[in-house]
Amino acid sequence: MFPIKQSTGITIPFFAHDVNGDGVTGLIDGGFTKRISKNGGAFAAMTVTVSELENGWYSIPVSISHSDTLGVLSISLSHASCKRVNMQFRI
């Protein structure tokens, strides 16, 4: 689990792949469902913009309001064209 300092903004890269493990390119932000859970709380919608980097790599910004609670920060990203991406960070 990657640590993030409390109330710190950071841009996090992630890899989107298909069922074969190949990178998926050309996904647009509006196609992603973005969910966040702070310290084991219920998941809620996350309003951020996913940006494509290259070759299946994308990034998501985590703001100071996302990282304001000590504990485990869980982010789940889903899109019809790739496998779900789940990330966890220790705040």
Tab-separated table of C-alpha atoms in Angstrom:
chain	number	residue	atom	x	y	z
A	1	MET	CA	0.000	0.000	0.000
A	2	PHE	CA	1.439	3.332	-1.086
A	3	PRO	CA	1.433	6.075	1.575
A	4	ILE	CA	-0.055	9.526	0.932
A	5	LYS	CA	0.448	12.351	3.412
A	6	GLN	CA	-2.817	13.576	4.954
A	7	SER	CA	-4.492	16.484	3.099
A	8	THR	CA	-2.021	16.331	0.213
A	9	GLY	CA	-2.903	16.504	-3.483
A	10	ILE	CA	-1.224	14.012	-5.826
A	11	THR	CA	-1.741	12.709	-9.366
A	12	ILE	CA	-1.750	8.918	-9.473
A	13	PRO	CA	-0.982	6.936	-12.642
A	14	PHE	CA	-2.759	3.627	-13.253
A	15	PHE	CA	-2.818	1.007	-15.998
A	16	ALA	CA	-6.064	0.033	-17.759
A	17	HIS	CA	-5.979	-3.413	-19.367
A	18	ASP	CA	-8.312	-5.836	-21.102
A	19	VAL	CA	-8.967	-9.488	-20.183
A	20	ASN	CA	-5.683	-10.489	-21.887
A	21	GLY	CA	-3.633	-7.963	-19.912
A	22	ASP	CA	-3.105	-5.705	-22.934
A	23	GLY	CA	-3.237	-1.947	-22.404
A	24	VAL	CA	-6.451	-0.250	-23.509
A	25	THR	CA	-6.062	3.150	-25.156
A	26	GLY	CA	-8.519	5.874	-26.111
A	27	LEU	CA	-10.803	5.670	-23.068
A	28	ILE	CA	-12.537	8.934	-22.302
A	29	ASP	CA	-13.146	10.309	-18.824
A	30	GLY	CA	-16.937	10.209	-19.125
A	31	GLY	CA	-16.868	6.424	-19.590
A	32	PHE	CA	-15.282	5.815	-16.178
A	33	THR	CA	-17.242	5.213	-13.013
A	34	LYS	CA	-15.121	6.587	-10.162
A	35	ARG	CA	-15.777	5.599	-6.537
A	36	ILE	CA	-13.948	6.434	-3.301
A	37	SER	CA	-13.986	5.117	0.271
A	38	LYS	CA	-12.210	6.784	3.187
A	39	ASN	CA	-11.047	4.641	6.122
A	40	GLY	CA	-13.470	1.786	5.408
A	41	GLY	CA	-16.523	3.991	4.941
A	42	ALA	CA	-19.172	3.450	2.294
A	43	PHE	CA	-18.094	4.044	-1.290
A	44	ALA	CA	-19.308	7.294	-2.849
A	45	ALA	CA	-19.002	8.956	-6.236
A	46	MET	CA	-15.653	10.619	-6.900
A	47	THR	CA	-15.754	13.722	-9.097
A	48	VAL	CA	-12.387	13.889	-10.864
A	49	THR	CA	-11.130	13.799	-14.447
A	50	VAL	CA	-9.264	10.736	-15.694
A	51	SER	CA	-6.577	11.666	-18.238
A	52	GLU	CA	-4.909	9.380	-20.775
A	53	LEU	CA	-1.105	9.300	-20.688
A	54	GLU	CA	-0.075	6.625	-23.254
A	55	ASN	CA	-0.191	2.892	-24.081
A	56	GLY	CA	-2.880	2.016	-21.520
A	57	TRP	CA	-1.615	4.398	-18.843
A	58	TYR	CA	-4.013	6.953	-17.370
A	59	SER	CA	-3.901	9.270	-14.368
A	60	ILE	CA	-6.332	10.415	-11.723
A	61	PRO	CA	-5.906	13.445	-9.459
A	62	VAL	CA	-6.363	12.970	-5.716
A	63	SER	CA	-7.080	16.288	-4.018
A	64	ILE	CA	-6.566	17.421	-0.442
A	65	SER	CA	-10.264	16.749	0.245
A	66	HIS	CA	-9.840	13.126	-0.905
A	67	SER	CA	-6.859	12.551	1.404
A	68	ASP	CA	-8.136	14.388	4.489
A	69	THR	CA	-9.051	11.281	6.539
A	70	LEU	CA	-6.462	9.088	8.251
A	71	GLY	CA	-6.667	5.370	7.445
A	72	VAL	CA	-7.053	3.477	4.177
A	73	LEU	CA	-8.145	5.373	1.062
A	74	SER	CA	-9.726	3.041	-1.521
A	75	ILE	CA	-10.416	4.079	-5.113
A	76	SER	CA	-12.305	1.930	-7.613
A	77	LEU	CA	-12.414	2.787	-11.329
A	78	SER	CA	-14.552	0.886	-13.803
A	79	HIS	CA	-15.116	1.210	-17.540
A	80	ALA	CA	-16.955	-1.056	-19.987
A	81	SER	CA	-13.815	-1.404	-22.145
A	82	CYS	CA	-11.327	-2.543	-19.472
A	83	LYS	CA	-11.003	-4.532	-16.269
A	84	ARG	CA	-11.825	-2.744	-13.007
A	85	VAL	CA	-8.919	-0.887	-11.405
A	86	ASN	CA	-8.823	-0.946	-7.591
A	87	MET	CA	-6.238	1.050	-5.658
A	88	GLN	CA	-5.573	1.463	-1.946
A	89	PHE	CA	-3.408	3.997	-0.151
A	90	ARG	CA	-2.524	4.571	3.481
A	91	ILE	CA	-3.196	8.137	4.643
